[in-house]
Amino acid sequence: MSTIPTDRAERLFSGPIGAEYEMLKLICPAAAAISLRVGEFVASLPARPTRPLELFEIGCGTGITTQALLEARPDLAITAVDNEPTMLAQARGNLSRFVDQGRVRLVEADALSGLRELPTESVDVVASGYAVHNFLNGYRDRVLSEIFRVLRPGGLFVNGDRYGLDDDAEHTRLTQEEARHYFKAFSAIGRYDLLEQWIIHLFSDESADHLMRLGPALTKMRDIGFDPAEVHFRDGVNTLLTAAKPAA
Ligand SMILES: C[S@@+](CC[C@H](N)C(=O)[O-])C[C@H]1O[C@@H](n2cnc3c(N)ncnc32)[C@H](O)[C@@H]1O
């Protein structure tokens, strides 16, 4: 597994996958369910008495997790970044009422560049849904360190994502099931073009320089200084976890 630090952000959603991202519901309904869990978790956090809760979202895509967050609580001010214009254009449409209300700012930037723009200890929550697993390992490590830097003491990273199983054989079995499900779902509607793209995407998720397994991911966050880093929900690879920056 490559752990070489890198600043390189990939663009894995620029083609047909991004253009018809709503197809995700067909092949991975668990991803949308995880977005709701991210919203519910953030809704349970204490309010700030004099100001909105300031949240930075990584990889907002078409706005599924962003909408879950905004609908979960009214006192949220979100800056959401994504480095794929096709996805952001859909988010602008899907979230237009929240953009008009000034509750969310959508920014075209990759996660690392977006975080680097933020002052140290300037946000309450960093949240993400199904985005961080797409990152190259070295890039992800840098993003995690930046998340730690930008969070206020007591702040929280809330991530609903695809975390690989630490048991290799079980992980492979689940991945094979996932591939089988893609074939069934896309064959049923005759979309072999999308089947090809999603299978290629799955190979990327599963490659040694991307695969985000749960155990090493928690260890990495603890090494950076997050405490606690803990899992709140896990069903196969679908996971909701939080990592807290200790209060001063
Ligand atoms: C699987 S989609 C998830 C989108 C959304 N969060 C959701 O809940 O549906 C992953 C998103 O992360 C974005 N992404 C991938 N790598 C990124 C990076 N390095 N910086 C910012 N966004 C990134 C992709 O463009 C894509 O929109």
Coordinates of C-alpha atoms in Angstrom, one line a residue, residues 33-220:
A33 CA -29.0 6.2 3.8
I34 CA -25.5 7.0 5.1
S35 CA -26.1 10.7 4.1
L36 CA -29.2 10.8 6.2
R37 CA -27.2 9.4 9.1
V38 CA -24.6 12.1 8.7
G39 CA -27.5 14.7 8.9
E40 CA -29.0 13.0 11.9
F41 CA -25.7 12.9 13.8
V42 CA -24.9 16.5 13.1
A43 CA -28.5 17.4 14.3
S44 CA -27.7 15.8 17.7
L45 CA -24.7 18.2 18.3
P46 CA -25.2 21.1 20.8
A47 CA -26.1 24.5 19.3
R48 CA -23.9 27.5 19.6
P49 CA -25.7 30.1 21.7
T50 CA -24.8 33.2 19.6
R51 CA -24.1 31.9 16.1
P52 CA -24.8 29.2 13.6
L53 CA -22.9 25.9 13.7
E54 CA -20.1 26.3 11.1
L55 CA -19.6 23.3 8.9
F56 CA -17.2 22.5 6.1
E57 CA -18.4 19.7 3.8
I58 CA -16.0 17.6 1.7
G59 CA -17.1 16.3 -1.7
C60 CA -20.7 17.5 -1.7
G61 CA -21.3 16.0 -5.2
T62 CA -24.9 16.6 -6.2
G63 CA -25.9 17.7 -2.7
I64 CA -27.4 14.6 -1.2
T65 CA -25.5 14.8 2.1
T66 CA -25.6 18.6 2.1
Q67 CA -29.4 18.5 1.9
A68 CA -29.6 15.9 4.7
L69 CA -27.5 18.3 6.8
L70 CA -29.5 21.4 6.0
E71 CA -32.8 19.7 6.6
A72 CA -31.6 18.2 9.8
R73 CA -31.1 21.5 11.6
P74 CA -31.8 25.1 10.8
D75 CA -28.8 26.7 12.5
L76 CA -26.1 25.4 10.1
A77 CA -23.9 27.5 7.9
I78 CA -22.2 25.2 5.4
T79 CA -19.3 25.7 3.0
A80 CA -19.3 22.7 0.7
V81 CA -16.5 21.9 -1.8
D82 CA -16.3 19.5 -4.7
N83 CA -13.7 19.4 -7.5
E84 CA -16.0 18.1 -10.2
P85 CA -18.0 20.9 -12.0
T86 CA -20.6 18.4 -13.3
M87 CA -21.5 17.4 -9.8
L88 CA -21.4 21.0 -8.5
A89 CA -23.8 22.1 -11.2
Q90 CA -26.3 19.5 -10.1
A91 CA -25.8 20.6 -6.5
R92 CA -26.5 24.2 -7.4
G93 CA -29.9 23.1 -8.9
N94 CA -30.8 20.7 -6.1
L95 CA -29.8 23.1 -3.3
S96 CA -31.0 26.4 -4.9
R97 CA -33.4 27.3 -2.1
F98 CA -30.7 26.9 0.6
V99 CA -28.2 28.8 -1.5
D100 CA -30.7 31.6 -1.9
Q101 CA -31.2 31.6 1.9
G102 CA -27.5 32.0 2.3
R103 CA -27.2 28.8 4.3
V104 CA -24.8 27.0 2.0
R105 CA -21.9 28.2 -0.1
L106 CA -20.9 25.8 -2.9
V107 CA -17.2 26.1 -3.9
E108 CA -15.4 24.4 -6.8
A109 CA -12.2 23.1 -5.1
D110 CA -10.6 19.9 -4.2
A111 CA -10.8 19.0 -0.5
L112 CA -7.1 19.7 0.4
S113 CA -7.0 23.1 -1.4
G114 CA -10.4 24.0 0.2
L115 CA -9.2 23.1 3.7
R116 CA -5.9 24.9 3.2
E117 CA -7.8 28.1 2.6
L118 CA -9.4 28.0 6.0
P119 CA -7.8 29.6 9.1
T120 CA -6.7 27.3 11.9
E121 CA -9.5 26.4 14.4
S122 CA -12.2 28.1 12.4
V123 CA -14.9 25.5 12.0
D124 CA -17.1 23.5 14.3
V125 CA -17.7 20.4 12.1
V126 CA -16.2 18.9 9.0
A127 CA -18.6 16.5 7.4
S128 CA -18.6 14.2 4.4
G129 CA -20.7 11.5 2.8
Y130 CA -19.2 8.9 0.6
A131 CA -16.3 11.1 -0.7
V132 CA -13.2 10.4 1.3
H133 CA -12.8 6.8 0.2
N134 CA -12.2 8.1 -3.3
F135 CA -9.0 9.8 -2.3
L136 CA -5.5 8.4 -2.9
N137 CA -4.1 7.3 0.5
G138 CA -1.4 9.9 0.7
Y139 CA -3.8 12.7 -0.3
R140 CA -6.3 11.4 2.3
D141 CA -3.7 11.5 5.1
R142 CA -3.0 15.2 4.2
V143 CA -6.7 15.9 4.2
L144 CA -7.1 14.3 7.7
S145 CA -4.3 16.4 9.1
E146 CA -5.9 19.6 7.6
I147 CA -9.3 18.6 9.1
F148 CA -7.6 18.4 12.5
R149 CA -6.0 21.8 12.0
V150 CA -9.2 23.7 10.9
L151 CA -11.5 22.2 13.6
R152 CA -12.0 24.3 16.7
P153 CA -11.1 22.5 19.9
G154 CA -14.0 20.2 20.7
G155 CA -14.9 20.2 17.0
L156 CA -15.9 17.0 15.2
F157 CA -15.2 15.2 11.9
V158 CA -18.3 13.3 10.9
N159 CA -17.9 10.9 8.0
G160 CA -20.4 8.5 6.5
D161 CA -18.4 6.4 4.1
R162 CA -17.2 3.2 2.5
Y163 CA -14.7 1.8 5.0
G164 CA -13.2 -1.6 3.9
L165 CA -13.4 -4.5 6.3
D166 CA -10.2 -5.4 8.0
D167 CA -10.9 -9.1 7.4
D168 CA -9.5 -9.6 3.8
A169 CA -11.6 -12.6 2.9
E170 CA -14.9 -11.1 4.1
H171 CA -14.0 -7.8 2.4
T172 CA -13.5 -9.6 -0.9
R173 CA -16.7 -11.5 -0.5
L174 CA -18.6 -8.2 0.0
T175 CA -16.9 -6.6 -3.0
Q176 CA -17.8 -9.6 -5.2
E177 CA -21.5 -9.3 -4.0
E178 CA -21.3 -5.6 -4.9
A179 CA -20.1 -6.3 -8.4
R180 CA -22.7 -8.9 -8.9
H181 CA -25.4 -6.4 -7.8
Y182 CA -24.1 -3.8 -10.4
F183 CA -24.4 -6.4 -13.1
K184 CA -28.0 -7.3 -12.1
A185 CA -29.1 -3.6 -11.7
F186 CA -27.6 -2.3 -14.9
S187 CA -28.4 -5.3 -17.1
A188 CA -32.1 -5.0 -16.0
I189 CA -32.2 -1.5 -17.6
G190 CA -29.8 -2.3 -20.5
R191 CA -27.2 0.3 -19.3
Y192 CA -24.0 -1.6 -20.1
D193 CA -22.3 1.7 -20.6
L194 CA -22.8 2.7 -17.0
L195 CA -22.1 -0.8 -15.8
E196 CA -18.7 -0.5 -17.4
Q197 CA -18.0 2.8 -15.7
W198 CA -19.1 1.7 -12.3
I199 CA -17.1 -1.5 -12.4
I200 CA -14.0 0.6 -13.4
H201 CA -14.9 2.9 -10.5
L202 CA -15.1 -0.1 -8.1
F203 CA -11.6 -1.2 -9.2
S204 CA -10.4 2.3 -8.2
D205 CA -12.0 2.1 -4.8
E206 CA -10.5 -1.4 -4.3
S207 CA -7.0 -0.5 -5.5
A208 CA -4.2 -0.6 -3.0
D209 CA -3.5 3.1 -3.3
H210 CA -7.1 4.0 -2.5
L211 CA -8.7 1.3 -0.3
M212 CA -9.7 2.8 3.0
R213 CA -10.0 0.1 5.6
L214 CA -11.6 0.8 8.9
G215 CA -8.8 -0.3 11.3
P216 CA -6.0 1.6 9.7
A217 CA -8.2 4.6 9.2
L218 CA -9.1 4.9 12.9
T219 CA -5.4 4.4 13.8
K220 CA -4.4 7.2 11.4

